[in-house]
Coordinates of C-alpha atoms and ligand atoms in Angstrom, one line a residue:
Chain A
M1 CA 87.5 68.8 132.3
L2 CA 91.3 68.9 132.1
E3 CA 93.3 65.9 132.9
A4 CA 97.0 64.8 132.8
V5 CA 97.8 61.1 133.0
G6 CA 101.4 60.1 133.5
V7 CA 102.7 63.1 131.5
S8 CA 106.5 63.4 131.1
K9 CA 108.8 65.7 129.1
H10 CA 112.5 65.0 128.7
F11 CA 115.1 67.2 127.3
G12 CA 118.0 64.9 126.7
G13 CA 118.6 63.4 130.2
M14 CA 116.8 66.3 131.9
R15 CA 113.3 65.4 133.1
A16 CA 111.5 68.7 133.1
V17 CA 108.2 67.0 133.7
D18 CA 108.3 63.6 135.2
D19 CA 105.2 61.3 135.4
V20 CA 102.7 64.0 136.3
S21 CA 99.0 63.2 136.8
F22 CA 96.2 65.4 138.0
R23 CA 92.6 66.2 137.2
I24 CA 90.9 69.6 137.3
E25 CA 87.1 69.7 137.3
R26 CA 85.0 72.2 135.4
G27 CA 84.7 75.5 137.2
Q28 CA 87.6 74.9 139.6
I29 CA 90.4 77.3 140.3
V30 CA 93.7 75.6 141.1
G31 CA 97.1 77.0 142.0
L32 CA 100.3 75.4 140.6
I33 CA 103.3 76.3 142.6
G34 CA 106.9 75.2 143.0
P35 CA 110.4 76.6 142.9
N36 CA 112.1 78.0 139.8
G37 CA 112.7 75.3 137.3
A38 CA 110.2 72.9 138.8
G39 CA 108.5 72.3 135.4
K40 CA 105.4 74.5 135.7
T41 CA 105.8 76.3 132.5
T42 CA 106.8 73.1 130.6
M43 CA 103.6 71.5 132.0
F44 CA 101.6 74.4 130.6
D45 CA 103.2 74.0 127.2
L46 CA 102.3 70.3 127.3
L47 CA 98.7 70.9 128.4
A48 CA 98.1 73.7 125.8
G49 CA 100.0 72.1 122.9
A50 CA 103.0 74.3 122.5
Q51 CA 105.1 71.1 123.1
R52 CA 104.5 67.4 122.7
P53 CA 104.9 65.2 125.8
S54 CA 107.5 62.4 125.7
A55 CA 105.0 60.2 127.4
G56 CA 101.5 60.2 128.9
S57 CA 98.3 61.6 127.8
I58 CA 96.3 64.8 128.2
L59 CA 92.5 64.9 128.1
I60 CA 90.1 67.8 127.6
D61 CA 86.5 66.9 128.5
G62 CA 87.6 63.2 128.3
V63 CA 89.1 63.5 124.8
R64 CA 92.8 62.7 124.3
V65 CA 94.4 65.7 122.8
E66 CA 98.2 65.2 123.4
R67 CA 98.8 65.0 119.7
E68 CA 96.6 68.0 118.7
A69 CA 98.1 71.3 117.8
A70 CA 97.6 74.3 120.1
H71 CA 94.9 76.0 118.0
R72 CA 92.8 72.8 118.1
R73 CA 93.0 72.7 121.9
L74 CA 91.8 76.3 122.1
A75 CA 88.9 75.3 119.9
R76 CA 88.1 72.8 122.6
G77 CA 88.1 75.6 125.1
L78 CA 91.6 75.5 126.6
G79 CA 93.5 78.9 126.5
R80 CA 96.8 79.9 128.0
T81 CA 99.0 82.9 128.6
F82 CA 102.8 82.8 128.3
Q83 CA 105.1 83.5 131.2
I84 CA 107.3 85.5 128.9
P85 CA 104.8 87.5 126.9
R86 CA 104.7 87.0 123.2
P87 CA 103.0 90.1 121.7
F88 CA 102.8 90.6 118.0
A89 CA 105.4 93.4 118.2
E90 CA 104.6 95.3 115.0
M91 CA 100.9 95.1 115.4
T92 CA 99.0 97.7 117.5
V93 CA 97.9 96.8 121.0
I94 CA 94.2 96.9 120.0
E95 CA 94.8 94.6 117.0
N96 CA 96.8 92.2 119.2
V97 CA 93.6 91.8 121.2
L98 CA 91.2 91.8 118.3
L99 CA 93.1 89.0 116.6
A100 CA 92.2 86.7 119.5
A101 CA 88.4 87.0 119.0
P102 CA 87.2 83.5 118.3
R103 CA 85.6 82.3 115.0
Q104 CA 85.6 85.6 113.2
A105 CA 83.7 85.9 109.9
G106 CA 86.5 88.1 108.5
E107 CA 89.0 85.3 109.0
R108 CA 87.5 83.5 106.0
L109 CA 89.1 84.6 102.8
L110 CA 85.9 84.4 100.7
W111 CA 83.8 86.2 103.2
T112 CA 86.2 89.2 103.2
W113 CA 85.1 89.7 99.6
F114 CA 81.5 88.5 99.5
R115 CA 80.2 89.2 103.0
P116 CA 81.8 92.6 103.8
G117 CA 78.8 93.7 105.8
Q118 CA 78.9 90.9 108.2
V119 CA 82.7 91.2 108.6
A120 CA 82.4 94.9 109.3
R121 CA 79.6 94.4 111.8
E122 CA 81.4 91.7 113.7
E123 CA 84.6 93.7 113.7
R124 CA 82.8 96.6 115.4
E125 CA 81.4 94.3 118.0
N126 CA 84.8 92.8 118.7
L127 CA 86.2 96.3 118.9
D128 CA 83.9 97.2 121.7
R129 CA 84.9 94.1 123.6
A130 CA 88.6 94.7 123.0
R131 CA 88.3 98.3 124.1
A132 CA 86.6 97.3 127.3
L133 CA 89.3 94.8 128.1
L134 CA 92.1 97.3 127.4
D135 CA 90.2 99.8 129.6
F136 CA 90.1 97.3 132.5
L137 CA 93.8 96.6 132.1
N138 CA 94.8 100.3 132.0
L139 CA 96.1 99.9 128.4
S140 CA 93.5 102.1 126.6
A141 CA 96.0 105.0 126.2
L142 CA 98.3 102.6 124.3
A143 CA 95.6 101.0 122.1
G144 CA 97.0 102.5 118.8
E145 CA 100.7 102.0 119.6
P146 CA 102.7 99.0 118.3
A147 CA 103.0 96.4 121.0
R148 CA 106.8 96.5 120.9
T149 CA 106.6 99.8 122.7
L150 CA 105.0 98.3 125.8
S151 CA 106.9 97.8 129.0
G152 CA 107.4 94.4 130.6
G153 CA 104.4 94.7 132.9
Q154 CA 102.2 96.1 130.2
R155 CA 103.1 93.1 128.0
K156 CA 101.9 90.8 130.8
L157 CA 98.6 92.8 130.8
L158 CA 98.3 92.5 127.0
E159 CA 98.9 88.7 127.3
L160 CA 96.0 88.6 129.7
A161 CA 93.7 90.7 127.5
R162 CA 94.3 88.5 124.5
V163 CA 93.5 85.2 126.3
L164 CA 90.3 86.8 127.8
M165 CA 89.3 88.0 124.3
A166 CA 89.5 84.4 123.1
E167 CA 86.8 83.5 125.7
P168 CA 88.1 80.0 126.6
S169 CA 86.2 77.8 129.1
A170 CA 89.5 77.0 130.8
I171 CA 92.6 79.2 131.1
L172 CA 96.2 78.4 132.1
L173 CA 97.7 81.5 133.6
D174 CA 101.5 81.6 133.9
E175 CA 102.3 84.2 136.6
P176 CA 99.7 86.6 135.1
T177 CA 100.6 89.5 137.5
A178 CA 104.4 89.2 137.6
G179 CA 105.9 92.7 137.2
V180 CA 102.5 94.4 137.5
N181 CA 102.0 97.2 140.1
R182 CA 100.3 96.4 143.4
T183 CA 97.0 98.2 142.8
L184 CA 96.4 96.7 139.3
R185 CA 97.6 93.4 140.6
G186 CA 94.9 93.3 143.2
E187 CA 92.3 94.2 140.5
I188 CA 93.5 91.5 138.1
L189 CA 93.4 88.9 140.8
A190 CA 89.8 90.0 141.7
R191 CA 88.9 89.8 138.0
I192 CA 90.4 86.3 137.8
A193 CA 88.3 85.2 140.8
E194 CA 85.2 86.8 139.1
I195 CA 85.9 85.0 135.8
N196 CA 86.2 81.8 137.7
R197 CA 82.9 82.5 139.5
R198 CA 81.3 82.8 136.1
G199 CA 82.3 79.2 135.5
V200 CA 85.7 79.4 133.8
T201 CA 88.1 76.8 134.9
I202 CA 91.5 78.2 135.9
L203 CA 94.9 76.8 136.6
I204 CA 97.3 79.5 137.8
V205 CA 101.0 79.6 138.4
E206 CA 102.0 82.2 141.0
H207 CA 104.9 82.5 143.3
D208 CA 103.1 84.6 146.0
M209 CA 101.7 82.0 148.4
E210 CA 99.4 84.6 150.0
V211 CA 97.8 85.3 146.6
I212 CA 97.4 81.6 146.0
A213 CA 95.9 81.0 149.4
R214 CA 93.3 83.7 148.8
L215 CA 92.4 82.6 145.3
C216 CA 92.6 78.8 145.2
P217 CA 90.9 76.3 147.5
R218 CA 93.3 73.7 146.0
V219 CA 97.0 73.8 145.2
I220 CA 99.4 71.5 143.3
V221 CA 103.0 71.7 144.2
M222 CA 105.7 70.7 141.7
A223 CA 109.4 70.2 142.3
Q224 CA 112.0 68.8 140.0
G225 CA 109.4 67.8 137.4
R226 CA 107.2 65.8 139.8
I227 CA 104.1 66.5 141.8
L228 CA 105.2 66.9 145.4
R229 CA 101.9 67.6 147.2
E230 CA 98.4 68.4 146.4
G231 CA 95.9 69.9 148.8
A232 CA 94.4 72.9 150.6
P233 CA 96.8 76.0 150.7
A234 CA 96.9 76.0 154.5
A235 CA 98.1 72.4 154.7
I236 CA 100.6 73.0 151.8
A237 CA 102.1 76.0 153.5
A238 CA 102.6 74.0 156.7
D239 CA 104.1 71.0 154.9
R240 CA 107.8 70.4 155.8
E241 CA 108.7 68.9 152.5
V242 CA 107.2 71.8 150.5
V243 CA 109.1 74.3 152.6
E244 CA 112.3 72.3 152.1
A245 CA 111.7 72.2 148.3
Y246 CA 111.5 75.9 148.2
L247 CA 114.5 76.4 150.5
G248 CA 116.5 73.8 148.6
G249 CA 115.7 75.3 145.2
A250 CA 116.0 78.9 144.2
P251 CA 114.1 81.3 146.5
A252 CA 110.5 81.9 145.4
Chain B
M1 CA 103.8 112.3 69.9
I2 CA 101.5 109.4 68.9
D3 CA 104.6 107.2 69.0
L4 CA 105.5 108.4 72.5
L5 CA 102.0 107.8 73.8
G6 CA 102.0 104.3 72.2
Y7 CA 105.3 103.6 73.9
A8 CA 104.0 104.9 77.2
A9 CA 101.1 102.6 77.0
F10 CA 103.4 99.7 76.1
F11 CA 105.7 100.6 79.0
L12 CA 102.9 100.8 81.5
T13 CA 101.2 97.6 80.4
T14 CA 104.4 95.7 80.8
A15 CA 105.1 97.4 84.2
L16 CA 101.6 96.4 85.3
T17 CA 102.2 92.8 84.5
Y18 CA 105.2 93.0 86.8
A19 CA 103.0 94.8 89.4
I20 CA 100.7 91.8 89.4
L21 CA 103.6 89.5 90.0
C22 CA 104.7 91.8 92.7
L23 CA 101.2 91.7 94.3
G24 CA 101.4 87.9 94.4
L25 CA 104.8 88.1 96.1
N26 CA 103.6 90.7 98.5
L27 CA 100.8 88.4 99.7
Q28 CA 103.3 85.6 100.2
W29 CA 106.3 87.5 101.6
G30 CA 105.0 90.9 102.6
M31 CA 101.9 89.8 104.5
T32 CA 102.7 86.2 105.5
G33 CA 106.5 86.1 105.6
L34 CA 106.8 83.2 103.1
F35 CA 110.1 83.3 101.4
N36 CA 109.4 82.4 97.8
V37 CA 112.4 82.5 95.5
G38 CA 110.7 80.7 92.7
V39 CA 108.5 83.6 91.4
A40 CA 109.8 82.9 87.8
G41 CA 108.6 79.3 88.1
F42 CA 105.0 80.2 89.0
A43 CA 104.9 82.8 86.2
A44 CA 106.2 80.2 83.8
V45 CA 103.5 77.7 84.8
G46 CA 100.8 80.3 84.1
A47 CA 102.4 81.4 80.8
Y48 CA 102.9 77.9 79.4
V49 CA 99.6 76.4 80.5
S50 CA 97.7 79.3 79.0
A51 CA 99.8 79.2 75.8
L52 CA 99.3 75.4 75.4
L53 CA 95.5 75.8 75.8
T54 CA 95.1 78.8 73.5
T55 CA 97.5 78.3 70.6
P56 CA 96.4 76.8 67.3
E57 CA 97.2 73.2 66.7
I58 CA 100.7 72.6 65.6
A59 CA 102.5 69.4 64.4
G60 CA 105.0 67.8 66.7
R61 CA 103.9 69.6 69.9
L62 CA 101.3 68.7 72.5
G63 CA 98.5 71.1 73.0
G64 CA 97.3 73.8 70.6
F65 CA 93.8 73.5 71.8
D66 CA 92.8 76.8 70.3
L67 CA 90.7 77.8 73.4
P68 CA 89.6 81.4 74.2
I69 CA 92.3 83.6 75.8
A70 CA 90.2 84.3 78.9
L71 CA 90.0 80.5 79.5
G72 CA 93.8 80.3 79.2
W73 CA 94.3 83.1 81.7
I74 CA 92.1 81.4 84.2
A75 CA 93.6 78.0 83.7
G76 CA 97.1 79.4 83.9
A77 CA 96.3 81.1 87.2
A78 CA 94.6 77.9 88.5
A79 CA 97.6 75.7 87.5
A80 CA 100.1 78.0 89.2
G81 CA 97.9 78.2 92.3
L82 CA 97.6 74.4 92.4
C83 CA 101.4 74.1 92.0
A84 CA 101.8 76.5 94.9
L85 CA 99.3 74.5 96.9
L86 CA 101.3 71.3 96.4
V87 CA 104.6 72.9 97.2
G88 CA 103.1 74.5 100.2
A89 CA 101.4 71.4 101.5
I90 CA 104.8 69.6 101.4
T91 CA 107.1 72.3 102.7
L92 CA 105.1 74.7 104.9
R93 CA 105.1 72.3 107.8
L94 CA 108.9 72.3 107.7
R95 CA 111.2 75.0 108.8
A96 CA 111.0 78.3 107.0
D97 CA 114.3 78.0 105.1
Y98 CA 113.1 74.8 103.4
L99 CA 110.5 76.8 101.6
A100 CA 113.2 79.0 100.1
I101 CA 115.2 76.0 99.0
T102 CA 112.2 74.2 97.6
T103 CA 110.8 77.1 95.7
F104 CA 114.2 77.8 94.2
G105 CA 114.5 74.1 93.2
I106 CA 111.0 74.1 91.7
A107 CA 111.7 77.1 89.6
V108 CA 114.9 75.6 88.2
A109 CA 113.1 72.4 87.5
I110 CA 110.2 74.2 85.7
D111 CA 112.7 76.1 83.6
L112 CA 114.6 72.9 82.8
F113 CA 111.4 71.2 81.9
A114 CA 110.5 74.1 79.6
L115 CA 113.9 73.8 78.0
N116 CA 113.9 70.1 77.4
A117 CA 110.3 68.8 77.1
Q118 CA 110.3 69.9 73.5
S119 CA 107.1 68.1 72.5
I120 CA 105.2 70.0 75.1
T121 CA 106.9 73.3 75.6
G122 CA 108.7 73.8 72.3
G123 CA 112.0 73.5 74.1
P124 CA 114.6 76.3 73.6
F125 CA 112.5 77.7 70.8
G126 CA 109.6 78.3 73.1
I127 CA 106.0 78.7 72.0
G128 CA 105.0 81.3 69.4
F129 CA 101.8 82.4 67.8
I130 CA 100.2 82.8 71.2
P131 CA 96.9 84.6 70.5
R132 CA 97.0 88.3 71.5
P133 CA 93.9 90.2 72.5
F134 CA 92.9 93.1 70.2
I135 CA 95.1 91.6 67.5
A136 CA 92.9 93.3 64.9
W137 CA 94.4 96.6 65.9
A138 CA 98.0 95.5 65.7
G139 CA 98.6 97.8 62.9
R140 CA 97.8 100.9 65.1
P141 CA 100.2 100.8 68.0
L142 CA 98.5 103.5 70.0
L143 CA 95.1 101.8 69.9
F144 CA 96.6 98.4 70.4
N145 CA 98.7 99.3 73.3
G146 CA 96.0 101.5 74.8
A147 CA 93.5 98.7 74.7
H148 CA 96.0 96.4 76.4
L149 CA 96.8 99.0 79.0
L150 CA 93.1 99.2 79.8
L151 CA 92.7 95.4 80.0
T152 CA 95.9 94.8 82.1
G153 CA 95.1 97.9 84.2
G154 CA 91.6 96.6 84.8
V155 CA 92.9 93.2 85.9
A156 CA 95.5 94.8 88.1
L157 CA 92.9 97.0 89.7
I158 CA 90.6 94.2 90.5
L159 CA 93.4 92.2 92.0
F160 CA 94.6 95.2 94.0
W161 CA 91.1 95.7 95.3
A162 CA 90.7 92.0 96.2
L163 CA 94.1 91.7 97.9
E164 CA 93.6 94.9 99.8
R165 CA 90.2 93.8 101.0
A166 CA 91.5 90.4 102.2
G167 CA 94.7 91.8 103.5
R168 CA 93.2 94.5 105.5
S169 CA 90.6 92.4 107.2
P170 CA 90.8 89.9 110.1
W171 CA 92.1 87.4 107.5
G172 CA 95.1 89.6 106.8
R173 CA 95.5 90.2 110.5
V174 CA 96.0 86.5 111.1
L175 CA 98.6 86.4 108.3
R176 CA 100.5 89.2 110.0
A177 CA 100.3 87.5 113.3
I178 CA 101.6 84.2 111.9
R179 CA 104.4 86.1 110.2
E180 CA 105.4 87.7 113.5
D181 CA 105.0 84.8 116.0
E182 CA 103.6 81.4 114.9
T183 CA 103.5 80.0 118.5
A184 CA 101.6 82.9 119.8
A185 CA 99.1 82.8 116.8
L186 CA 98.5 79.1 117.5
A187 CA 97.9 79.7 121.1
L188 CA 95.3 82.2 120.1
G189 CA 93.5 79.6 118.0
K190 CA 94.8 80.4 114.5
S191 CA 95.8 77.5 112.4
A192 CA 99.1 78.8 111.0
R193 CA 99.4 76.0 108.4
A194 CA 95.9 76.6 106.9
Y195 CA 96.4 80.3 106.6
R196 CA 99.9 80.0 105.2
L197 CA 98.7 77.5 102.6
Q198 CA 95.9 79.9 101.6
A199 CA 98.3 82.8 101.2
F200 CA 100.8 80.8 99.3
A201 CA 98.4 79.2 96.9
L202 CA 96.6 82.5 96.2
G203 CA 99.9 84.3 95.7
G204 CA 101.0 81.6 93.3
A205 CA 97.8 81.9 91.3
V206 CA 98.2 85.6 91.0
M207 CA 101.8 85.1 89.7
G208 CA 100.5 82.5 87.2
L209 CA 97.9 85.0 86.0
A210 CA 100.6 87.6 85.5
G211 CA 102.7 85.1 83.5
A212 CA 99.7 84.3 81.3
I213 CA 98.9 88.0 80.7
Q214 CA 102.5 88.6 79.7
A215 CA 102.6 85.7 77.4
H216 CA 99.5 86.8 75.6
Y217 CA 100.7 90.4 75.4
I218 CA 104.0 89.5 73.8
G219 CA 102.7 86.6 71.8
F220 CA 105.8 84.5 72.4
I221 CA 107.4 82.7 75.3
S222 CA 110.7 80.8 75.8
P223 CA 112.5 79.4 78.8
L224 CA 114.8 82.5 78.7
N225 CA 111.9 84.6 80.1
Y226 CA 111.8 82.6 83.3
V227 CA 115.3 82.6 84.7
S228 CA 116.1 83.6 88.2
A229 CA 116.8 87.2 87.1
L230 CA 113.0 87.6 86.8
T231 CA 112.6 86.4 90.4
F232 CA 115.3 88.9 91.5
L233 CA 113.6 91.7 89.6
V234 CA 110.2 91.1 91.2
W235 CA 111.8 90.9 94.7
T236 CA 113.6 94.2 94.1
M237 CA 110.3 95.8 93.1
L238 CA 108.6 94.7 96.3
I239 CA 111.5 95.7 98.6
V240 CA 111.8 99.1 96.8
G241 CA 108.1 99.8 96.8
G242 CA 107.5 98.6 100.4
S243 CA 107.0 95.0 101.5
G244 CA 103.7 94.5 103.2
N245 CA 102.0 97.3 101.2
N246 CA 99.9 96.5 98.1
A247 CA 100.3 100.1 96.8
G248 CA 104.0 99.8 97.5
A249 CA 104.2 96.6 95.4
V250 CA 102.6 98.5 92.4
V251 CA 104.7 101.6 92.9
G252 CA 107.9 99.5 93.2
A253 CA 107.0 97.5 90.1
V254 CA 106.5 100.6 87.9
G255 CA 109.5 102.4 89.3
V256 CA 112.0 99.6 89.0
W257 CA 110.6 98.6 85.6
G258 CA 111.2 102.2 84.5
L259 CA 114.7 102.0 85.7
W260 CA 115.3 98.6 84.1
S261 CA 114.0 99.9 80.7
A262 CA 115.9 103.2 80.9
S263 CA 119.2 101.5 81.9
G264 CA 118.7 98.9 79.1
Y265 CA 118.1 101.7 76.6
L266 CA 121.1 103.7 77.8
L267 CA 123.4 100.7 77.7
N268 CA 122.2 99.9 74.2
T269 CA 123.0 103.3 72.9
L270 CA 126.2 103.9 74.8
L271 CA 128.0 100.6 74.7
A272 CA 130.0 99.6 71.6
S273 CA 128.5 96.7 69.9
Q274 CA 131.0 94.1 71.0
Y275 CA 130.1 94.9 74.7
Q276 CA 126.3 94.7 74.2
A277 CA 126.1 91.2 75.4
R278 CA 127.5 92.1 78.7
G279 CA 125.1 95.1 79.0
S280 CA 122.4 93.0 80.4
S281 CA 124.6 91.9 83.3
L282 CA 125.3 95.6 83.9
Q283 CA 121.6 96.1 84.1
I284 CA 121.3 93.6 86.9
V285 CA 124.2 95.3 88.7
I286 CA 122.4 98.7 88.4
I287 CA 119.2 97.3 89.9
G288 CA 121.3 95.6 92.6
V289 CA 122.8 99.0 93.5
V290 CA 119.4 100.6 93.7
L291 CA 118.2 97.8 95.9
A292 CA 121.2 98.3 98.2
V293 CA 120.6 102.1 98.4
I294 CA 116.9 101.7 99.2
L295 CA 117.8 99.1 101.9
V296 CA 120.1 101.6 103.5
L297 CA 118.1 104.7 103.2
R298 CA 114.6 103.4 103.4
P299 CA 114.6 99.9 104.7
R300 CA 110.8 99.7 104.8
G301 CA 110.7 100.7 101.1
L302 CA 109.1 103.8 99.5
L303 CA 105.7 103.1 101.0
G304 CA 106.2 101.2 104.2
E305 CA 103.8 98.7 105.7
R306 CA 100.8 100.2 107.5
R307 CA 100.7 99.8 111.2
I308 CA 96.9 99.2 111.4
V309 CA 96.0 96.1 109.5
S310 CA 92.2 96.2 109.7
R311 CA 90.5 98.7 107.4
H312 CA 87.5 98.6 109.7
L313 CA 89.6 100.3 112.4
E314 CA 90.6 103.1 110.2
E315 CA 87.0 103.6 109.0
T316 CA 85.7 103.9 112.5
G317 CA 88.5 106.3 113.4
A318 CA 89.7 103.9 116.0
P319 CA 91.7 103.1 118.0
Ligands
ATP1 N1 113.5 73.6 125.7 C1 114.2 73.2 126.7 N2 115.4 72.5 126.6 C2 116.1 72.1 127.7 N3 115.7 72.3 128.9 C3 114.5 72.9 129.2 C4 113.7 73.4 128.1 N4 112.6 74.0 128.6 C5 112.7 73.9 129.9 N5 113.8 73.3 130.3 C6 114.3 73.0 131.6 O1 113.2 72.4 132.3 C7 113.1 72.8 133.6 C8 111.7 73.3 134.0 O2 111.5 74.5 133.3 P1 110.2 75.4 133.5 O3 110.3 76.6 132.6 O4 109.1 74.5 133.2 O5 110.2 75.8 135.0 P2 109.2 76.6 135.9 O6 108.6 75.7 136.9 O7 108.2 77.3 135.0 O8 110.1 77.7 136.5 P3 109.9 79.3 136.8 O9 109.1 79.3 138.1 O10 111.2 79.8 137.0 O11 109.1 79.8 135.7 C9 114.2 73.8 133.8 O12 115.3 73.3 134.5 C10 114.6 74.2 132.4 O13 116.0 74.5 132.3
MG2 MG1 107.7 79.2 134.5

């Protein structure tokens, strides 16, 4: 469902992503690992449309989308979280989540005037869903607070709540549990596995190899912008080149 | 007493036309973060278009189509909205500062056009004999101004309601999100460009309507009415009242217009006649000082922006 073909991204002479190709089938859950600066986040930006590739193409369900804006790609079912969370700081936490609901009637200017009943009904339904998400992510107590008051870990949780609210059919998760406490971390990873079991395709960046091994039957390793290896986590962990890449780069 | 009431109605009517301009700017800047420094230009488009359509035929000038006033209002608003749509379509894809530069340029160009295209706009002499509603009561100031107050107040109320409805709905929530972080809004599926364009065009149309209402209330327009001091005044009103808050826009407009009128009156009576011409610059200075004081003491304005965007949340007592 998601495919990269010869994708590159250059910043001046720096090749952040260099001729990367892979293919992820519908319903898969795949880990993307690699040392700091390997190009994982840049690759996410290219896939989701936050940046344009210098070369190569990106396909969602067989359609080339590398020139489409991010919101068009979400409409095709591809959602993402940001490694560094981007909450709408002055908006309340609950409205950060509500905003993400897809295809809202109340987002149409004319309908806010002429179909108030439908807008109100839908807003109530979305509110229930948003509350349930905040509940799950232990953010309920902060629902009415402006998002700027959240801690670093809470911002990561909000990031996750928003993308889940958007109900994409494929999600790119960039270190979704970095900075989150252990207990909740376990719950989130279980939730991600469950979402995947319900058919949502997932590509996840995560530095904890144990987590990846438990979650993903297949792992892609990036280093210095290129794909170094691809395969089952056990084989990857035993691979000499992969270990060297990690030791040579910054510690994971 | 009757005089005073008549004046109060006159004052409020004028203030409310500014309040409408301010509501338009609040939609663009307050809710969406679009930096429009060409408010005067959009008001001018509304005023001139409406004047051209509704004035009686006159030799040596285009227009004079003698159409009903209501039609002029609608056409004025539509023309200004279309103008904003065009400006927005060209500049909203560029970096934010380009919008400021472009709107400023457009406003200057419109003013120059009004000044020089004599066969269309009457040039420096402007357009007179613009039909005024309730003209039959012109001899009775209280009745005349009272009727205008009701009419302008009614229009302002409808606009306030409509903008409040739209602004405090999921639509307004998207505007706020785009204002805060476009990249994040895009990642959550909201087409920043489409929403910005809607807000900018609607805001422009509201400003055009205000311009048209003013023109028909005074009965006369000239390029002098649409200089950048008007833009400055409207911006001050919004900042003082509370950017992002429709009620703040109205309160700021009435308050600052009161201050503007009072300072104008005082300067008129206090200054010796040879200094009168400079009095109006002093007026701008006074308003500038008020703006500075508000920015220091209440940076969010008299009524700040509400934290909760959606009215549905407040109605259900959530969150
Ligand atoms: N806008 C940019 N301009 C210049 N260089 C950039 C830019 N964005 C990323 N880079 C560079 O590209 C490389 C890859 O960065 P990226 O953020 O994709 O790494 P990463 O694999 O996500 O690392 P981490 O695990 O630390 O998050 C880095 O060396 C970074 O400095
Ligand atoms: Mg990264």
